Coordinates of N, CA, C and O in Angstrom, one line a residue:
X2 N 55.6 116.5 130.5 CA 56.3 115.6 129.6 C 57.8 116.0 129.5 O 58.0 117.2 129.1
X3 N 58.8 115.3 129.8 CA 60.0 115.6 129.7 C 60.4 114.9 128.4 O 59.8 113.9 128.2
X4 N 61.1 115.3 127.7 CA 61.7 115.0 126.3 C 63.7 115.2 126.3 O 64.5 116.1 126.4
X5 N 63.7 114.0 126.2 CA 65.5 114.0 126.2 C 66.5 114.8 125.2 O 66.0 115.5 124.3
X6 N 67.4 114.7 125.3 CA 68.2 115.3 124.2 C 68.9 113.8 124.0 O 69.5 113.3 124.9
X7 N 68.7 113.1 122.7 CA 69.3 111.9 122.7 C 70.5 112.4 122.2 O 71.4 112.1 123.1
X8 N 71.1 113.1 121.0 CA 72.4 113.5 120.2 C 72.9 115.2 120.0 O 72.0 116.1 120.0
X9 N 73.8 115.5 119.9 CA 74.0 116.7 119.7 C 74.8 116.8 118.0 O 75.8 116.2 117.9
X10 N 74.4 117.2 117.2 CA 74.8 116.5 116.2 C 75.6 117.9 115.5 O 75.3 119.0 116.0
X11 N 76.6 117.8 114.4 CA 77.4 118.3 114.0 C 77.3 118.5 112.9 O 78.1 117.5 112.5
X12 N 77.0 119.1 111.7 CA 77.5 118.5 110.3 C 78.7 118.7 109.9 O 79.1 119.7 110.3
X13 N 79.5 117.9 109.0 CA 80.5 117.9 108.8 C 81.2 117.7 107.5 O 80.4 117.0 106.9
X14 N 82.1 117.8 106.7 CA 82.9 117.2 105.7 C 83.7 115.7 106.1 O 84.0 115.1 105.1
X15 N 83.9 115.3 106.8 CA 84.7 114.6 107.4 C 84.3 114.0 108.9 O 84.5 114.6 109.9
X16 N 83.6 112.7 108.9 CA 83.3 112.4 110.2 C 84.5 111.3 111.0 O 84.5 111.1 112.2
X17 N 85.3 111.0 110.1 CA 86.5 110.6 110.7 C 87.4 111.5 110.8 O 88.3 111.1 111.6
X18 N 87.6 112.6 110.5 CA 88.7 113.8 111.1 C 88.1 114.0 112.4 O 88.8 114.1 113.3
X19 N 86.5 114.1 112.6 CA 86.1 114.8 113.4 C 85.6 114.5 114.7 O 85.2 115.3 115.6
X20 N 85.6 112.9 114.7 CA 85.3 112.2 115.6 C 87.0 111.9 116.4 O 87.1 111.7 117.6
X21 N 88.1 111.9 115.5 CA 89.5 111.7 115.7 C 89.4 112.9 116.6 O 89.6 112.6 117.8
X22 N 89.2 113.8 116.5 CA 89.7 115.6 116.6 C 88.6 115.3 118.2 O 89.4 115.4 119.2
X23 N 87.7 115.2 118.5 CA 86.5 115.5 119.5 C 86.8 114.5 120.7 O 86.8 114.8 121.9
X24 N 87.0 113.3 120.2 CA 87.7 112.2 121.0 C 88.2 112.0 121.4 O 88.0 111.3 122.4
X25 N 89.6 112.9 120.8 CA 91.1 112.9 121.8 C 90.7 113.9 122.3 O 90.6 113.7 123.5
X26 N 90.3 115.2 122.0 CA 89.7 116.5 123.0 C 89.1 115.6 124.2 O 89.8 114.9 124.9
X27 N 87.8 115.7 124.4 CA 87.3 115.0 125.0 C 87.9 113.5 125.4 O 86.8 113.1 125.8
X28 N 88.7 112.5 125.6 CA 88.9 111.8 125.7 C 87.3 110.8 125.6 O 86.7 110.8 126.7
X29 N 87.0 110.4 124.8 CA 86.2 109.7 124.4 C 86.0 108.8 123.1 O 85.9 109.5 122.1
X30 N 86.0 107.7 122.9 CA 85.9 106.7 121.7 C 84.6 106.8 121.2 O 83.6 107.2 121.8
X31 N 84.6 106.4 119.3 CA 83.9 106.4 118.9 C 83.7 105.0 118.8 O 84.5 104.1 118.5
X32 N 82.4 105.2 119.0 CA 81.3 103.8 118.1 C 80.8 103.1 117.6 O 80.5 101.9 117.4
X33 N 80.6 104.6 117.1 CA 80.5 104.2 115.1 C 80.9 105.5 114.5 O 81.0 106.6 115.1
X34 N 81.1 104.9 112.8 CA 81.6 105.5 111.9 C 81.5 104.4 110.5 O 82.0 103.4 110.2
X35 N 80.5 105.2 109.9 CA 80.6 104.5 108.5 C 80.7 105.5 107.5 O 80.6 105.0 106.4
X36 N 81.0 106.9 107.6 CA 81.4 107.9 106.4 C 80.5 108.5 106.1 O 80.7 109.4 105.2
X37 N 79.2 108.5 106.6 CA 78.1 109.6 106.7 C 77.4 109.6 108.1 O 76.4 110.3 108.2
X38 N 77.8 109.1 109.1 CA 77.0 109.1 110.1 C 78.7 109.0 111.5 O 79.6 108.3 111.3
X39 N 78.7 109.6 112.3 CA 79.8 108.6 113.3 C 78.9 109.2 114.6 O 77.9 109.9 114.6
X40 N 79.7 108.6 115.8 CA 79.2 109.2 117.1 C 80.3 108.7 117.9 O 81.0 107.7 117.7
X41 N 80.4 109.6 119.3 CA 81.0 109.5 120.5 C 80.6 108.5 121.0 O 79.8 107.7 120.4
X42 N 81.2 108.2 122.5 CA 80.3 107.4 123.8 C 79.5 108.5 123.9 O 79.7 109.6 123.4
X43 N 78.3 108.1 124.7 CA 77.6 108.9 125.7 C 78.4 110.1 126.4 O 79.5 109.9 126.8
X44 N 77.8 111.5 126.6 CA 78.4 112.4 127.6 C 77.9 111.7 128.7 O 76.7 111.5 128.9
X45 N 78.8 111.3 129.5 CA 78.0 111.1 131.1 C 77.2 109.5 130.9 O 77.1 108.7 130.0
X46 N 76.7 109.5 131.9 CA 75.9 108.2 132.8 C 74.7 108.8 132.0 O 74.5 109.9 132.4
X47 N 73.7 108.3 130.6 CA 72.5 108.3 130.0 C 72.5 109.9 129.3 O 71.4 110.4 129.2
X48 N 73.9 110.8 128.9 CA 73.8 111.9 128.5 C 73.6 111.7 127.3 O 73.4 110.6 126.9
X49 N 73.5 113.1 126.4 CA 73.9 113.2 124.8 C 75.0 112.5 124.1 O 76.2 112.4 124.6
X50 N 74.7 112.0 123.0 CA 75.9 111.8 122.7 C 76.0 112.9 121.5 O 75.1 113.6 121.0
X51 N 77.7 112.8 121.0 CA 77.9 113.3 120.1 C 78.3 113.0 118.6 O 79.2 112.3 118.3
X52 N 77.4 113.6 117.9 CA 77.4 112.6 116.6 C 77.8 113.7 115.4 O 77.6 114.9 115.6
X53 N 78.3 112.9 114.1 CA 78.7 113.9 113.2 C 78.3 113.4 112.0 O 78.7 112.3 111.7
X54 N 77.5 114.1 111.1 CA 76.6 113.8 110.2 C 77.4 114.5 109.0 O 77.7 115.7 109.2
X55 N 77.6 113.8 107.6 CA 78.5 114.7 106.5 C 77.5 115.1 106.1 O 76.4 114.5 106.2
X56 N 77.8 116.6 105.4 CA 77.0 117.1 104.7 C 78.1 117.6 103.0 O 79.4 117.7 102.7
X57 N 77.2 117.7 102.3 CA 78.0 118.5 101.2 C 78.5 120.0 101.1 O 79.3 120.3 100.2
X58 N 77.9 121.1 102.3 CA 78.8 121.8 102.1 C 79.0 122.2 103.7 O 78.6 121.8 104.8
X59 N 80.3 123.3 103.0 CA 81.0 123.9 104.1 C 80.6 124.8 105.1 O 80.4 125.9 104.6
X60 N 80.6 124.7 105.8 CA 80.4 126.1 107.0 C 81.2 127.2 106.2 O 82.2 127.2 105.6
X61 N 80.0 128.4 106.7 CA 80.6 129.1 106.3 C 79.7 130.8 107.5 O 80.0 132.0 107.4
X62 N 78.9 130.2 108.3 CA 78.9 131.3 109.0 C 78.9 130.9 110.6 O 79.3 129.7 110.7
X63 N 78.8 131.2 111.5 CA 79.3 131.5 113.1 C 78.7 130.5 113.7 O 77.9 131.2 114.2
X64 N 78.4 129.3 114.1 CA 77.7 128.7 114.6 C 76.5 129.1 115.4 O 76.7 130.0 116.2
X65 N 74.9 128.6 115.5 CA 74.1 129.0 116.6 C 74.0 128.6 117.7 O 73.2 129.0 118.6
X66 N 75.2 127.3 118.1 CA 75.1 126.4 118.8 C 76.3 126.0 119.0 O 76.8 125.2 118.1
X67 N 77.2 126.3 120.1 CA 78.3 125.4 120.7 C 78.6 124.7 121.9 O 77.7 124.6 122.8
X68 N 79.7 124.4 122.2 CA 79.8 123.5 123.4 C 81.2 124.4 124.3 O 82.4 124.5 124.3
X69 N 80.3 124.6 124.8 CA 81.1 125.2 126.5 C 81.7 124.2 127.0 O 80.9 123.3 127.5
X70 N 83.0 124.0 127.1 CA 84.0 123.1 128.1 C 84.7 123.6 129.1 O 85.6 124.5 129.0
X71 N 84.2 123.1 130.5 CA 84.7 123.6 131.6 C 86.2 123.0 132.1 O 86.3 121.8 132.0
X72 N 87.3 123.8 132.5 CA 88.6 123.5 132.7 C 89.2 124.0 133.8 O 89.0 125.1 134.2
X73 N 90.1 123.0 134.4 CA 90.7 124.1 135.6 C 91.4 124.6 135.2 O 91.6 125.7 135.7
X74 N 92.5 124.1 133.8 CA 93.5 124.6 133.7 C 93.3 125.1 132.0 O 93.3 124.2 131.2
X75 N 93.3 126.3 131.6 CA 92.8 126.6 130.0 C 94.1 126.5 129.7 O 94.3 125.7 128.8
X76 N 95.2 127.1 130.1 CA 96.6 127.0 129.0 C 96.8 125.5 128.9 O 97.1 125.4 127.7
X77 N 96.8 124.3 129.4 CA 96.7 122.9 129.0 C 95.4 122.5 127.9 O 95.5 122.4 126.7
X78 N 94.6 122.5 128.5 CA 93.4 122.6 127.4 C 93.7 123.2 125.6 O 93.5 122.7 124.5
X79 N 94.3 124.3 126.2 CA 94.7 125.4 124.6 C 95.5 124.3 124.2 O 95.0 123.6 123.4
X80 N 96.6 124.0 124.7 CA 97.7 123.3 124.0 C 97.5 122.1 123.6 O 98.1 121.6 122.6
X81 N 96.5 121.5 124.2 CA 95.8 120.3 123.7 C 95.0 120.2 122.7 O 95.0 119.1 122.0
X82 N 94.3 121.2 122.4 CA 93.1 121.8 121.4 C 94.1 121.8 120.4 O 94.0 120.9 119.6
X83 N 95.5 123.0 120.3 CA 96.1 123.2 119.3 C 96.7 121.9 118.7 O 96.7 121.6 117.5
X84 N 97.2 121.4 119.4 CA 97.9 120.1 118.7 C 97.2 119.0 118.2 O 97.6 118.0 117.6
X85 N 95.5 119.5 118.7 CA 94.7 117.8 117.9 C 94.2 118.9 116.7 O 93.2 118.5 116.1
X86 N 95.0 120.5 116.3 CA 94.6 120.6 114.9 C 93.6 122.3 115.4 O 93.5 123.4 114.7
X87 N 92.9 122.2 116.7 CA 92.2 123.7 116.5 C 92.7 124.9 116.5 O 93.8 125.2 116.7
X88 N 91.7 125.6 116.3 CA 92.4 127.7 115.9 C 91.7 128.4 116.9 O 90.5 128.5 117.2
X89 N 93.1 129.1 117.7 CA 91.8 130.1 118.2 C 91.4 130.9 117.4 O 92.1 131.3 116.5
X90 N 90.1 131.4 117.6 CA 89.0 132.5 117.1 C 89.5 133.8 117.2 O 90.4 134.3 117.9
X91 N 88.8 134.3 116.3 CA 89.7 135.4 116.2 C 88.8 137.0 116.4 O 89.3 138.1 116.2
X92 N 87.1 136.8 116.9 CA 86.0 137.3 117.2 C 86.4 138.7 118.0 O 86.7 138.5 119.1
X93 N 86.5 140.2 117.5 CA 86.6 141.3 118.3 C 86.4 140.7 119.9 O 87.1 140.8 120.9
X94 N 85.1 140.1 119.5 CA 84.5 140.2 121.3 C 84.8 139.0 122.4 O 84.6 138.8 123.6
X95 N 85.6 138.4 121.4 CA 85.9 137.0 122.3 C 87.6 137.1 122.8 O 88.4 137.8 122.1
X96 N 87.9 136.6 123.6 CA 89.0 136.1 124.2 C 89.9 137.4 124.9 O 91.1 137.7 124.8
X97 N 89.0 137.9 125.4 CA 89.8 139.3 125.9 C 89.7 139.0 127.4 O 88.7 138.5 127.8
X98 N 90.8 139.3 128.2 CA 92.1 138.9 129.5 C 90.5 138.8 130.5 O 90.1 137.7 130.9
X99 N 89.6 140.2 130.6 CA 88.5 139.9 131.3 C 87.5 138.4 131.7 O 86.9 137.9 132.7
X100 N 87.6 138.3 130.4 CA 86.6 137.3 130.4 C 87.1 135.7 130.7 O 88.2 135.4 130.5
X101 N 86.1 134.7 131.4 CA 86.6 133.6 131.9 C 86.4 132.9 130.7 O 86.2 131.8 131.3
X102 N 86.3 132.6 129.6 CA 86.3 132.0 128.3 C 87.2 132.1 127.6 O 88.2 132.7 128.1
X103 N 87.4 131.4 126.3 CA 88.3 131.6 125.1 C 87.5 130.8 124.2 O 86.8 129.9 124.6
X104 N 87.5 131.2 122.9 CA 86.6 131.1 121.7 C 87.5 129.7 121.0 O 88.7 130.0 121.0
X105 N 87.5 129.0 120.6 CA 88.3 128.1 119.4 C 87.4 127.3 118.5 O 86.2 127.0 118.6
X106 N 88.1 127.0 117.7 CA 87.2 126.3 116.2 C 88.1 125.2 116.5 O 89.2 125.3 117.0
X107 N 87.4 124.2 116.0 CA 87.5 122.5 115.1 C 88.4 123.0 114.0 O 88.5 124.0 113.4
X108 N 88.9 121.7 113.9 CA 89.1 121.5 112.4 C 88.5 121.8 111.4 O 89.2 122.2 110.4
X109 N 87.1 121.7 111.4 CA 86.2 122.6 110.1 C 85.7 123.5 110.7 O 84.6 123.9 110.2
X110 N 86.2 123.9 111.7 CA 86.0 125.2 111.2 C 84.6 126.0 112.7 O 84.2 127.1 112.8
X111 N 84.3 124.7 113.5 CA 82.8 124.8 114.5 C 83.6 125.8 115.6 O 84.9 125.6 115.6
X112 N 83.2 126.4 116.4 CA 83.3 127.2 117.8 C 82.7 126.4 118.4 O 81.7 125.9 118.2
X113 N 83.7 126.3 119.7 CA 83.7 126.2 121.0 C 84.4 126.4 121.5 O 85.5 126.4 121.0
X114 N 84.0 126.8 123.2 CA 85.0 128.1 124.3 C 85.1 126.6 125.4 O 84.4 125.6 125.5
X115 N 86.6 126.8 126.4 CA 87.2 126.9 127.2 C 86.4 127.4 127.8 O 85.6 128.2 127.3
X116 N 86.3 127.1 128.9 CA 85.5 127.8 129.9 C 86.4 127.5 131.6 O 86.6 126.4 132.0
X117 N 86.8 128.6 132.3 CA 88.0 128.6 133.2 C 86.6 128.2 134.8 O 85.7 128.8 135.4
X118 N 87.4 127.0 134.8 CA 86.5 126.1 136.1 C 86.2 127.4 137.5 O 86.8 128.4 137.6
X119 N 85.1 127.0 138.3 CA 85.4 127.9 139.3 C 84.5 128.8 139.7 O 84.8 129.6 140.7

C-alpha cells in the first residue's frame, strides 16, 4: 500500500506573513488563506503542498522537520531569503565553508538549508 504525502504543514502565528514569505521564496501562489488555514500550489506535477496552520503559540525549540532547497547559486538564494525577511542560523554546527549547506530560519523563526546544487 502506498500512502501519499498530501501537505507538509507548518504551524504558524501568521499564515499571511508566511505564505507571502514561502511564495516569493519559492515562487509559488497561494490558494487559500482564510487566517487559520492557508496553502501553496502544489510542489510539482501531484506533489505536496505547502500549508500553514496558526497556532497560539510560538516556536520556541529547533525544528524536527525541514525543507532542504536545492540551488545552483546559494549567494543569490541568501540574498533573496534575506530580503523576503529570513536570518541566517546561527547553529555551532551549521554553515561552516566545508559543508554544501547553509542553515536559515523564516520569519517565525522555522529552519531550512540551501543546499549547493551538484
Amino acid at each position: 500500500m502506498t500512502i501519499p504525502v498530501s501537505h507538509l504543514v507548518f504551524d504558524c502565528a501568521d499564515t499571511g506573513a508566511m505564505t507571502a514569505f514561502w511564495g516569493a521564496l519559492l515562487d509559488m501562489k497561494t490558494t487559500e488563506d482564510d487566517g487559520e488555514w492557508a496553502e501553496l500550489e502544489p510542489l510539482g506535477e501531484g506533489g505536496p503542498v505547502l500549508s500553514f496552520q496558526k497556532v497560539p503559540e510560538g516556536k520556541t525549540v529547533k525544528n524536527r522537520l525541514h525543507l532542504d532547497l536545492r540551488v545552483a547559486d546559494v549567494a543569490a538564494a541568501e540574498e533573496r531569503a534575506r530580503a523576503l525577511g529570513a536570518t541566517l542560523a546561527d547553529e555551532p554546527w551549521a554553515n561552516r565553508p566545508e559543508h554544501d549547506f547553509r542553515v536559515w530560519r523564516d520569519p517565525e523563526g522555522n529552519e531550512f538549508c540551501f543546499v549547493r546544487a551538484g
